[in-house]
């Protein structure tokens, strides 16, 4: 390894372009050496001004480019499995955006491929684990000061959804974050899902079931409810309140300045995740680079990626059927220890 970890970024869209900027300008210890996107103009635009970066139409070709020592996958979810397996075949460490692989069968193939290697190579991009507010909530719950957690009430609102968004994606793309956060905060697996949807908002694209109310049960006897509303129009709002036996704790309102002038109080609301979770993404990628340079893999695992996909898939079935759907998880390989803590 040279002085700087050579990173190939796959996908140069919203997230990929932001990660390219982050690796180039924010994070220490790494540099972008290759970028792949079938839309090569988009890739070229994302690397404008960067030195010695090769641009590729094909993701797998980028992994074989000169100087590539690690891979950051920011292509759409359905492209992740092929990229992860190609990275594993080359022994390359990976940071893969969520959802790891949206369908659970494909996600399990990734778990099995990494387990066959006998060592972890991939970290999954559940960046909320790196957010200061989520970390404070996790520490408080772990301390036991509030007693046993009974319920998590979560809100996940986006101003608008991308044009390709489907009703299933509210669960397997958006709520995938709450699925991971709930497993991590509670140290419990989610065992069943029920989904209800009210009349769709007039602001949602025709045919999209938006908002939805998703209710999870856990193997520790807790309940987790999530309001997901991806065309709310007014702001990016992500909140979580833990209700425990002897107290409650709420996060999600603590990241902005509150200005009071005569007769009114004003608070800015972030408009998207790149603003709300900017620090979390920075910490996530820095921590991935630091660990990779030491030959370590930390952070959410491929098992966490699989568990999130399996729970989300049950959620999509619950949405379609209107009933309660149990989550079936495959046996967890020893490589991944206990439920994510
Ligand atoms: N962690 C987060 O908060 C967060 C936020 C946004 C997006 N994401 C995730 O990041 C990923 C990308 O989302 P986005 O919003 O940037 O999407 P996007 O549509 O803006 O960009 C995706 C890009 O990938 C390219 N692409 C398509 N197939 C490819 C392939 N096989 N190899 C390489 N590139 C390919 C597309 O041409 C496009 O430029 C998704 O998995 C999404 O869920 C995560
Ligand atoms: O892909 C994005 C991303 O994961 C965001 O963090 C989430 O708020 C959006 O709902 C989702 O569409």
XYZ file of C-alpha atoms and ligand atoms in Angstrom:
397
model
C 0.000 0.000 0.000
C 1.275 3.461 -0.901
C 0.996 6.507 1.363
C -2.626 6.864 0.354
C -5.159 4.030 0.004
C -6.145 3.807 -3.692
C -9.962 3.715 -3.914
C -12.147 2.736 -6.878
C -15.610 4.331 -6.658
C -18.384 2.464 -8.510
C -21.292 4.749 -9.405
C -20.903 8.515 -9.747
C -24.483 9.595 -9.028
C -25.687 11.597 -6.015
C -23.985 9.424 -3.457
C -20.982 8.381 -5.542
C -20.116 11.985 -6.472
C -20.401 13.004 -2.822
C -18.153 10.126 -1.724
C -15.607 11.039 -4.434
C -15.523 14.608 -3.043
C -15.278 13.217 0.494
C -12.371 10.861 -0.265
C -10.598 13.629 -2.186
C -11.187 16.570 0.151
C -12.387 15.475 3.590
C -10.919 12.119 4.487
C -7.227 11.621 5.178
C -5.233 8.588 4.068
C -6.976 7.804 0.779
C -7.349 8.981 -2.779
C -9.658 8.150 -5.662
C -7.771 6.282 -8.403
C -10.630 4.897 -10.541
C -14.310 5.630 -11.085
C -16.852 3.509 -12.959
C -20.255 4.538 -14.229
C -22.050 3.409 -17.421
C -22.760 7.125 -17.789
C -19.110 8.045 -18.343
C -19.935 11.739 -18.740
C -21.322 11.712 -15.218
C -18.179 9.959 -13.982
C -15.931 12.487 -15.734
C -17.884 15.353 -14.214
C -17.518 13.839 -10.743
C -13.726 13.588 -11.054
C -13.163 16.930 -12.783
C -10.114 18.552 -11.185
C -8.780 15.321 -9.646
C -5.361 14.033 -10.770
C -4.634 10.590 -12.194
C -8.089 9.045 -11.989
C -9.139 6.530 -14.645
C -12.780 6.515 -15.759
C -14.466 3.238 -16.737
C -17.816 2.323 -18.214
C -17.668 -1.103 -16.620
C -17.549 -1.526 -12.829
C -15.546 -4.741 -12.832
C -12.920 -3.235 -15.173
C -12.398 -0.430 -12.641
C -11.440 -2.986 -9.977
C -8.514 -4.093 -12.172
C -7.296 -0.532 -12.806
C -3.800 0.458 -11.693
C -3.480 1.435 -8.032
C -6.845 0.083 -6.826
C -6.551 -1.227 -3.249
C -10.132 -0.802 -1.999
C -13.628 -0.290 -3.422
C -16.457 2.056 -2.540
C -19.724 0.855 -4.105
C -22.287 3.591 -4.761
C -24.108 2.131 -7.754
C -27.833 1.281 -7.493
C -28.676 -1.604 -5.112
C -29.337 -4.252 -7.816
C -25.730 -3.766 -9.094
C -24.120 -4.368 -5.683
C -24.003 -8.169 -5.654
C -21.870 -8.453 -8.789
C -19.522 -5.718 -7.555
C -19.173 -7.248 -4.067
C -18.434 -10.714 -5.440
C -15.884 -9.280 -7.902
C -14.188 -7.378 -5.060
C -14.101 -10.535 -2.897
C -12.592 -12.520 -5.792
C -9.760 -9.963 -5.876
C -9.365 -9.765 -2.070
C -10.278 -6.055 -2.134
C -11.789 -4.412 0.985
C -15.164 -2.777 0.314
C -17.451 -0.084 1.644
C -20.839 -0.815 0.051
C -23.762 1.596 0.176
C -27.080 0.339 1.526
C -29.109 -1.626 0.639
C -26.254 -4.170 0.416
C -28.275 -6.300 -2.014
C -32.011 -5.579 -2.031
C -33.167 -9.187 -2.525
C -32.368 -11.451 0.402
C -31.345 -14.439 -1.750
C -28.659 -12.343 -3.428
C -27.696 -10.853 -0.049
C -27.252 -14.359 1.369
C -24.985 -15.279 -1.567
C -22.765 -12.352 -0.533
C -22.726 -13.548 3.102
C -21.806 -17.059 1.963
C -19.066 -15.774 -0.350
C -17.447 -13.731 2.426
C -17.857 -16.559 4.946
C -16.045 -18.874 2.480
C -13.123 -16.431 2.497
C -13.047 -16.878 6.279
C -12.438 -13.157 6.940
C -14.428 -9.973 6.667
C -13.750 -7.747 3.656
C -16.881 -5.574 3.484
C -18.474 -2.821 5.538
C -22.059 -1.789 4.716
C -22.992 1.904 4.476
C -25.452 2.198 7.359
C -24.047 5.614 8.233
C -26.479 6.343 11.072
C -24.217 4.251 13.314
C -21.650 7.062 12.842
C -24.088 9.910 13.620
C -23.367 11.653 16.947
C -27.028 11.666 18.025
C -27.540 7.970 17.255
C -24.278 7.160 19.072
C -25.466 9.068 22.170
C -28.767 7.206 22.136
C -26.987 3.860 21.739
C -24.667 4.634 24.706
C -27.621 5.656 26.867
C -29.587 2.493 26.049
C -26.506 0.315 26.620
C -25.890 1.987 30.011
C -29.212 0.619 31.280
C -30.066 3.970 32.959
C -33.493 4.033 31.305
C -34.270 0.379 31.957
C -35.307 -2.059 29.254
C -36.321 -0.496 25.905
C -39.961 -1.248 25.097
C -40.593 0.734 21.921
C -38.838 2.802 19.267
C -40.958 5.422 17.491
C -39.217 6.462 14.263
C -39.918 9.060 11.603
C -38.223 9.043 8.189
C -39.306 11.840 5.859
C -37.735 12.897 2.563
C -38.713 16.052 0.677
C -39.253 14.036 -2.520
C -38.374 10.667 -3.958
C -36.326 10.001 -7.104
C -38.413 9.225 -10.235
C -37.559 5.506 -10.152
C -38.849 5.049 -6.565
C -41.431 2.268 -6.021
C -43.739 1.526 -3.068
C -41.405 -1.355 -2.136
C -38.413 1.016 -2.063
C -39.958 3.011 0.789
C -39.219 -0.133 2.780
C -36.153 -1.745 1.163
C -34.287 1.503 0.486
C -35.547 4.095 3.007
C -36.671 1.987 5.996
C -33.558 -0.209 5.567
C -31.853 2.479 7.709
C -34.374 2.108 10.553
C -34.116 -1.679 10.302
C -30.367 -1.508 10.813
C -30.580 1.219 13.463
C -33.201 -0.712 15.459
C -31.157 -3.960 15.363
C -28.069 -2.012 16.445
C -29.711 0.180 19.114
C -31.640 -2.677 20.714
C -29.184 -5.528 20.050
C -32.212 -7.567 18.947
C -33.356 -9.171 15.703
C -36.584 -8.064 14.022
C -38.905 -11.031 13.754
C -42.156 -9.872 12.103
C -43.497 -6.938 10.090
C -46.886 -5.332 9.466
C -47.351 -2.396 7.075
C -50.311 -0.048 6.753
C -50.689 2.828 4.346
C -53.169 5.676 4.566
C -54.530 7.403 1.476
C -51.432 8.459 -0.503
C -50.366 12.078 -0.389
C -51.481 14.140 -3.371
C -47.803 15.118 -3.659
C -46.688 11.522 -4.214
C -46.257 10.336 -7.810
C -49.301 8.460 -9.196
C -49.422 4.893 -7.852
C -46.810 5.337 -5.091
C -48.017 4.256 -1.636
C -46.586 7.156 0.336
C -46.608 7.506 3.337
C -46.522 4.084 5.019
C -46.551 2.982 8.641
C -44.273 0.016 9.291
C -44.437 -1.956 12.545
C -41.691 -4.394 13.546
C -41.661 -6.931 16.374
C -38.351 -8.024 17.879
C -37.028 -11.207 19.480
C -36.569 -9.230 22.726
C -40.265 -8.362 22.954
C -39.913 -4.738 21.791
C -41.923 -2.931 19.095
C -40.517 -0.525 16.495
C -42.796 1.724 14.452
C -41.639 3.770 11.472
C -43.522 6.487 9.644
C -41.882 6.652 6.231
C -42.968 9.535 4.008
C -40.695 10.160 1.034
C -42.612 12.987 -0.657
C -43.461 15.055 2.402
C -42.329 18.216 0.615
C -41.215 20.104 3.711
C -37.881 18.749 4.899
C -35.592 15.820 5.615
C -36.672 14.637 9.046
C -35.234 11.572 10.724
C -36.222 11.063 14.339
C -36.117 8.231 16.820
C -37.602 8.070 20.298
C -36.786 5.172 22.585
C -39.399 4.468 25.239
C -37.949 2.428 28.081
C -39.171 1.093 31.430
C -38.004 4.129 33.369
C -37.558 6.914 30.855
C -37.517 7.930 27.225
C -34.938 9.528 24.929
C -35.495 11.239 21.585
C -33.045 12.205 18.840
C -33.448 13.945 15.514
C -34.043 17.590 16.381
C -30.617 18.448 17.661
C -28.592 19.376 14.605
C -29.511 22.946 13.837
C -29.535 26.413 15.346
C -32.753 27.727 16.870
C -33.142 31.477 16.404
C -35.667 33.412 18.470
C -36.524 36.969 17.541
C -39.433 39.104 18.672
C -42.509 36.880 18.802
C -41.158 33.919 16.855
C -38.693 31.099 16.868
C -37.077 29.872 13.675
C -35.259 26.624 13.039
C -33.790 25.485 9.728
C -34.803 22.010 8.579
C -32.262 20.169 6.393
C -33.579 19.387 2.937
C -31.700 16.170 2.350
C -29.582 13.417 3.793
C -26.326 14.866 2.445
C -26.851 17.794 4.840
C -28.428 15.981 7.813
C -25.904 13.144 7.839
C -22.843 14.979 6.449
C -20.779 14.347 9.602
C -21.905 10.733 9.782
C -20.821 10.038 6.181
C -17.461 11.733 6.872
C -16.878 9.633 9.999
C -18.075 6.464 8.253
C -15.661 6.829 5.335
C -12.750 7.994 7.535
C -13.260 5.042 9.829
C -13.385 2.664 6.824
C -10.139 4.118 5.419
C -8.379 3.959 8.809
C -9.441 0.361 9.431
C -8.573 -0.707 5.877
C -5.082 0.795 6.150
C -4.588 -1.319 9.277
C -5.879 -4.448 7.544
C -9.066 -4.417 9.648
C -12.780 -4.399 8.828
C -15.095 -2.681 11.292
C -18.614 -1.247 11.115
C -21.838 -2.859 9.899
C -21.149 -6.277 8.396
C -22.387 -8.201 5.409
C -24.570 -10.113 7.907
C -26.159 -6.794 8.925
C -26.719 -6.070 5.220
C -28.369 -9.468 4.759
C -30.541 -9.138 7.892
C -31.738 -5.717 6.753
C -32.655 -7.110 3.305
C -34.475 -10.135 4.759
C -36.507 -7.931 7.127
C -37.255 -5.432 4.344
C -38.351 -8.246 2.029
C -40.802 -9.454 4.694
C -41.961 -5.836 4.957
C -42.657 -5.642 1.219
C -44.663 -8.890 1.463
C -46.574 -7.388 4.395
C -47.319 -4.278 2.340
C -48.585 -6.402 -0.571
C -50.662 -8.769 1.569
C -51.909 -6.352 4.214
C -51.047 -8.979 6.839
C -48.323 -9.677 9.409
C -45.292 -11.431 7.892
C -42.695 -13.324 9.910
C -39.006 -12.774 9.098
C -37.009 -15.884 8.184
C -33.251 -15.496 8.682
C -30.737 -18.092 7.462
C -28.332 -19.509 10.079
C -25.657 -16.926 10.895
C -22.097 -18.005 10.014
C -19.662 -17.945 12.979
C -17.711 -15.140 11.273
C -20.462 -12.680 12.281
C -20.791 -13.390 16.020
C -23.997 -12.363 17.761
C -26.702 -9.926 16.689
C -25.140 -6.615 15.699
C -24.059 -4.564 18.696
N -26.461 6.088 2.859
C -27.353 6.932 2.390
O -27.941 7.723 3.094
C -27.637 6.933 0.921
C -28.152 8.089 0.316
C -28.432 8.025 -1.055
C -28.187 6.870 -1.767
N -27.685 5.797 -1.116
C -27.400 4.559 -1.850
O -26.345 4.814 -2.763
C -26.548 4.071 -3.949
C -26.599 5.039 -5.143
O -27.682 5.919 -4.955
P -27.715 7.346 -5.682
O -28.760 8.140 -4.989
O -26.337 7.893 -5.802
O -28.249 6.934 -7.126
P -28.069 7.733 -8.505
O -29.143 7.225 -9.405
O -27.973 9.195 -8.245
O -26.653 7.256 -9.036
C -26.358 5.936 -9.369
C -25.262 5.965 -10.424
O -24.791 4.628 -10.620
C -24.610 4.431 -12.017
N -24.656 2.992 -12.285
C -25.692 2.231 -12.719
N -25.305 0.940 -12.810
C -24.008 0.896 -12.439
C -23.051 -0.146 -12.316
N -23.360 -1.429 -12.581
N -21.803 0.162 -11.902
C -21.465 1.439 -11.612
N -22.334 2.470 -11.702
C -23.582 2.192 -12.093
C -25.721 5.243 -12.671
O -25.416 5.533 -14.031
C -25.743 6.491 -11.786
O -24.860 7.489 -12.241
C -27.831 3.263 -3.729
O -27.491 2.012 -3.219
C -28.577 4.075 -2.682
O -29.462 3.325 -1.902
C -27.378 5.809 0.184
O -31.347 6.137 -0.733
C -31.824 7.150 0.122
C -30.946 7.223 1.350
O -30.761 5.981 1.908
C -31.446 8.212 2.373
O -30.665 8.177 3.548
C -32.916 7.966 2.713
O -33.388 8.975 3.565
C -33.769 7.915 1.470
O -35.104 7.668 1.837
C -33.277 6.867 0.491
O -34.050 6.905 -0.667
